[in-house]
Amino acid sequence: MPIQYLSALTAKPRTGQADLHIGVILTLVAGALNAGGFLAIGQYTSHMTGMVSTFADQVVLRNFALAGVAATSWIAFVSGAAATALMVNYLRRAGMPNLYAVPLLIEAGLILLFGAFGGTLKKHELVDVSLAVITLCFTMGLQNALITKISRAEIRTTHLTGLTTDLGIEIGKLIYWNRFRPGDKRVAVKANLDKLRIHLTLIASFLVGGIAGALGFNYAGYISTVPLALALAAISIAPALRRR
């Protein structure tokens, strides 16, 4: 049943399959928001390396307003991650069966908020664009912390640097030539094919989400945020519908 499947995605008892499936969904969302958001507001918002580098560059160039935007965006990302930790830990101590439904519902609301006020932005007004960037950074921080807690830090969804590094490590193991001599007791170097498959799946999901998001924002505008929000909202409310 669809409701049972969706409920399992946020349930407290975790399975590897549930972790991967929710990871793929969130990676699609992150890719869509990152690529589509860039077309909308001219800024990538899912990775903080760029934000910290932007802050450093703008301080040196004495563009202190832009440096302030970068710093505030970083703080927003951290705040989103902290908000997830607060919610999940509170719900765990309260004995809630679906710990991750509430943060997902809040993320869905934030995405709708971005879609609602994003259409009124004037791209050259610093304050308005900054609010949009900050909103998306908070959303991405919330999401990245959520999947980190869900998967016990094994899956990331909002940036590909770690995934790409892990992919390269497994590829290196895969093509490593194990040479043994008689009596050699060294352990053979072997790739973890399950990890390789997961990394490739998540990277492909981010790419597909990015293409879909770019197409959506390019041709439909901010209304393209609605399917993303509805997908997350469906996962969030499924446990309540199942209990009824």
Short mmCIF file of C-alpha atoms in Angstrom, two decimals:
data_model
loop_
_atom_site.label_atom_id
_atom_site.label_comp_id
_atom_site.label_asym_id
_atom_site.label_seq_id
_atom_site.Cartn_x
_atom_site.Cartn_y
_atom_site.Cartn_z
CA MET A 1 0.00 0.00 0.00
CA PRO A 2 1.31 3.51 -0.79
CA ILE A 3 0.53 4.82 2.71
CA GLN A 4 2.42 1.95 4.34
CA TYR A 5 5.40 2.55 2.07
CA LEU A 6 5.44 6.30 2.73
CA SER A 7 5.06 5.75 6.48
CA ALA A 8 8.06 3.43 6.52
CA LEU A 9 10.25 6.21 5.09
CA THR A 10 10.06 8.19 8.35
CA ALA A 11 9.53 5.34 10.83
CA LYS A 12 11.85 4.89 13.80
CA PRO A 13 12.84 1.29 12.95
CA ARG A 14 15.19 1.81 10.00
CA THR A 15 16.08 -0.45 7.09
CA GLY A 16 18.76 0.02 4.47
CA GLN A 17 16.10 0.15 1.77
CA ALA A 18 14.09 2.85 3.56
CA ASP A 19 17.25 4.92 4.08
CA LEU A 20 18.16 4.69 0.41
CA HIS A 21 14.65 5.51 -0.80
CA ILE A 22 14.25 8.58 1.41
CA GLY A 23 17.80 9.56 0.45
CA VAL A 24 16.96 9.40 -3.26
CA ILE A 25 13.82 11.51 -2.76
CA LEU A 26 15.64 14.16 -0.74
CA THR A 27 18.54 14.19 -3.20
CA LEU A 28 16.11 14.82 -6.05
CA VAL A 29 14.60 17.71 -4.07
CA ALA A 30 18.02 19.16 -3.24
CA GLY A 31 19.17 18.96 -6.84
CA ALA A 32 15.99 20.65 -8.05
CA LEU A 33 16.21 23.46 -5.50
CA ASN A 34 19.93 24.01 -6.04
CA ALA A 35 19.82 24.15 -9.83
CA GLY A 36 16.39 25.77 -10.10
CA GLY A 37 17.16 28.20 -7.32
CA PHE A 38 20.28 29.33 -9.17
CA LEU A 39 18.20 30.23 -12.20
CA ALA A 40 15.75 32.05 -9.96
CA ILE A 41 18.06 34.01 -7.66
CA GLY A 42 21.55 33.48 -9.09
CA GLN A 43 22.94 31.62 -6.10
CA TYR A 44 23.64 28.00 -5.20
CA THR A 45 22.42 27.32 -1.68
CA SER A 46 23.07 23.66 -0.85
CA HIS A 47 26.83 23.68 -0.14
CA MET A 48 28.50 25.89 2.41
CA THR A 49 32.02 25.73 0.97
CA GLY A 50 30.98 28.29 -1.61
CA MET A 51 29.33 30.49 1.02
CA VAL A 52 32.43 30.60 3.21
CA SER A 53 34.63 31.26 0.16
CA THR A 54 32.26 34.03 -0.94
CA PHE A 55 32.47 35.59 2.50
CA ALA A 56 36.27 35.57 2.37
CA ASP A 57 36.35 37.02 -1.16
CA GLN A 58 33.86 39.79 -0.41
CA VAL A 59 35.63 40.79 2.81
CA VAL A 60 38.90 41.18 0.90
CA LEU A 61 37.09 43.12 -1.84
CA ARG A 62 35.34 45.23 0.84
CA ASN A 63 31.91 44.31 -0.42
CA PHE A 64 30.69 44.01 3.15
CA ALA A 65 27.00 43.80 2.24
CA LEU A 66 27.60 40.69 0.11
CA ALA A 67 29.93 39.31 2.78
CA GLY A 68 27.11 39.78 5.27
CA VAL A 69 24.73 37.87 3.01
CA ALA A 70 27.19 34.97 2.76
CA ALA A 71 27.74 34.90 6.52
CA THR A 72 24.02 35.06 7.24
CA SER A 73 23.37 32.27 4.74
CA TRP A 74 25.94 30.08 6.49
CA ILE A 75 24.29 30.82 9.81
CA ALA A 76 20.91 29.94 8.29
CA PHE A 77 22.24 26.56 7.13
CA VAL A 78 23.63 25.85 10.61
CA SER A 79 20.34 26.97 12.16
CA GLY A 80 18.39 24.60 9.91
CA ALA A 81 20.60 21.69 10.95
CA ALA A 82 20.24 22.65 14.61
CA ALA A 83 16.46 22.88 14.25
CA THR A 84 16.35 19.33 12.90
CA ALA A 85 18.46 18.05 15.79
CA LEU A 86 16.19 19.77 18.31
CA MET A 87 13.02 18.38 16.75
CA VAL A 88 14.24 14.83 16.24
CA ASN A 89 15.72 14.54 19.71
CA TYR A 90 12.57 15.96 21.31
CA LEU A 91 10.33 13.58 19.36
CA ARG A 92 12.59 10.63 20.22
CA ARG A 93 12.41 11.42 23.94
CA ALA A 94 8.64 11.84 23.62
CA GLY A 95 8.39 8.32 22.19
CA MET A 96 7.02 9.34 18.79
CA PRO A 97 7.05 6.49 16.25
CA ASN A 98 7.80 8.67 13.21
CA LEU A 99 10.63 10.95 14.28
CA TYR A 100 11.34 12.50 10.92
CA ALA A 101 7.88 13.45 9.70
CA VAL A 102 7.76 16.87 11.37
CA PRO A 103 11.06 18.21 9.93
CA LEU A 104 9.96 17.01 6.49
CA LEU A 105 6.64 18.82 6.84
CA ILE A 106 8.44 22.01 7.85
CA GLU A 107 10.73 21.65 4.85
CA ALA A 108 7.69 21.29 2.59
CA GLY A 109 6.27 24.50 4.08
CA LEU A 110 9.54 26.38 3.55
CA ILE A 111 9.69 25.27 -0.07
CA LEU A 112 6.14 26.54 -0.60
CA LEU A 113 7.11 29.79 1.15
CA PHE A 114 10.02 30.24 -1.24
CA GLY A 115 7.73 29.53 -4.18
CA ALA A 116 5.15 32.00 -2.89
CA PHE A 117 7.35 35.03 -2.27
CA GLY A 118 10.05 34.16 -4.78
CA GLY A 119 7.88 35.25 -7.68
CA THR A 120 7.81 38.82 -6.35
CA LEU A 121 11.57 39.16 -6.16
CA LYS A 122 13.32 41.91 -8.01
CA LYS A 123 16.63 40.29 -8.88
CA HIS A 124 18.68 43.42 -8.31
CA GLU A 125 17.33 44.21 -4.84
CA LEU A 126 19.89 42.86 -2.39
CA VAL A 127 17.57 42.43 0.60
CA ASP A 128 14.90 40.46 -1.26
CA VAL A 129 17.36 38.13 -2.94
CA SER A 130 19.15 37.64 0.37
CA LEU A 131 15.92 36.54 2.06
CA ALA A 132 15.40 33.95 -0.66
CA VAL A 133 18.96 32.66 -0.31
CA ILE A 134 18.67 32.50 3.47
CA THR A 135 15.37 30.63 3.25
CA LEU A 136 16.85 28.00 0.93
CA CYS A 137 20.02 27.68 3.03
CA PHE A 138 17.95 27.06 6.16
CA THR A 139 15.91 24.50 4.24
CA MET A 140 18.99 22.69 2.97
CA GLY A 141 20.56 22.68 6.43
CA LEU A 142 17.39 21.20 7.87
CA GLN A 143 17.28 18.53 5.16
CA ASN A 144 20.95 17.58 5.31
CA ALA A 145 20.81 17.15 9.09
CA LEU A 146 17.64 15.11 8.71
CA ILE A 147 19.10 12.56 6.29
CA THR A 148 22.29 12.47 8.37
CA LYS A 149 20.31 11.42 11.44
CA ILE A 150 18.08 9.05 9.45
CA SER A 151 21.00 7.20 7.83
CA ARG A 152 23.39 7.47 10.79
CA ALA A 153 25.67 9.79 8.80
CA GLU A 154 25.98 7.38 5.86
CA ILE A 155 24.03 9.47 3.32
CA ARG A 156 24.24 13.13 2.31
CA THR A 157 21.77 14.73 -0.07
CA THR A 158 22.49 18.44 -0.51
CA HIS A 159 26.04 18.29 -1.89
CA LEU A 160 28.07 15.85 -3.92
CA THR A 161 31.65 16.42 -2.77
CA GLY A 162 31.58 13.68 -0.15
CA LEU A 163 29.62 11.31 -2.37
CA THR A 164 31.99 11.89 -5.27
CA THR A 165 35.02 11.33 -3.04
CA ASP A 166 33.55 8.08 -1.71
CA LEU A 167 32.71 7.03 -5.26
CA GLY A 168 36.31 7.61 -6.32
CA ILE A 169 37.60 5.58 -3.37
CA GLU A 170 35.40 2.62 -4.27
CA ILE A 171 36.37 2.85 -7.95
CA GLY A 172 40.03 2.83 -6.90
CA LYS A 173 39.41 -0.32 -4.88
CA LEU A 174 37.49 -1.86 -7.76
CA ILE A 175 40.33 -1.47 -10.28
CA TYR A 176 43.11 -2.26 -7.81
CA TRP A 177 45.28 -5.15 -8.98
CA ASN A 178 45.83 -7.51 -6.09
CA ARG A 179 49.16 -9.28 -6.62
CA PHE A 180 49.91 -12.16 -4.28
CA ARG A 181 52.94 -14.33 -3.79
CA PRO A 182 52.94 -17.84 -2.34
CA GLY A 183 52.35 -17.61 1.41
CA ASP A 184 51.20 -13.97 1.19
CA LYS A 185 48.71 -13.33 4.01
CA ARG A 186 47.76 -9.78 3.11
CA VAL A 187 44.07 -9.02 2.83
CA ALA A 188 42.89 -8.39 -0.70
CA VAL A 189 41.66 -4.90 -1.62
CA LYS A 190 38.01 -5.17 -2.61
CA ALA A 191 35.41 -2.57 -3.51
CA ASN A 192 32.17 -2.37 -1.57
CA LEU A 193 29.74 -2.82 -4.46
CA ASP A 194 26.73 -1.86 -2.33
CA LYS A 195 28.35 1.48 -1.45
CA LEU A 196 29.32 1.98 -5.08
CA ARG A 197 25.72 1.44 -6.15
CA ILE A 198 24.38 3.78 -3.47
CA HIS A 199 26.82 6.57 -4.35
CA LEU A 200 26.04 6.30 -8.06
CA THR A 201 22.30 6.27 -7.35
CA LEU A 202 22.43 9.40 -5.18
CA ILE A 203 24.66 11.30 -7.61
CA ALA A 204 22.33 10.38 -10.48
CA SER A 205 19.34 11.45 -8.39
CA PHE A 206 20.90 14.85 -7.72
CA LEU A 207 21.60 15.26 -11.43
CA VAL A 208 18.07 14.27 -12.43
CA GLY A 209 16.63 16.58 -9.79
CA GLY A 210 18.87 19.40 -10.98
CA ILE A 211 17.78 19.00 -14.60
CA ALA A 212 14.12 18.80 -13.58
CA GLY A 213 14.47 21.84 -11.32
CA ALA A 214 16.26 23.89 -13.96
CA LEU A 215 13.64 23.01 -16.55
CA GLY A 216 10.84 23.76 -14.10
CA PHE A 217 12.14 27.16 -13.02
CA ASN A 218 13.10 28.07 -16.57
CA TYR A 219 9.73 27.29 -18.13
CA ALA A 220 7.20 27.36 -15.27
CA GLY A 221 8.81 29.63 -12.69
CA TYR A 222 8.27 29.39 -8.96
CA ILE A 223 5.19 27.21 -9.33
CA SER A 224 7.60 24.34 -9.96
CA THR A 225 8.28 24.26 -6.21
CA VAL A 226 4.78 22.91 -5.58
CA PRO A 227 5.43 19.28 -6.67
CA LEU A 228 8.54 19.18 -4.48
CA ALA A 229 6.62 20.42 -1.46
CA LEU A 230 3.69 18.08 -2.09
CA ALA A 231 6.00 15.06 -2.30
CA LEU A 232 7.55 15.86 1.08
CA ALA A 233 4.17 16.67 2.60
CA ALA A 234 2.80 13.31 1.44
CA ILE A 235 5.65 11.49 3.19
CA SER A 236 5.10 13.59 6.32
CA ILE A 237 1.36 13.03 6.73
CA ALA A 238 1.35 9.36 5.68
CA PRO A 239 1.97 8.09 9.25
CA ALA A 240 -1.06 10.01 10.57
CA LEU A 241 -3.24 8.68 7.75
CA ARG A 242 -2.06 5.14 8.42
CA ARG A 243 -2.93 5.38 12.13
CA ARG A 244 -6.42 6.55 11.23
#
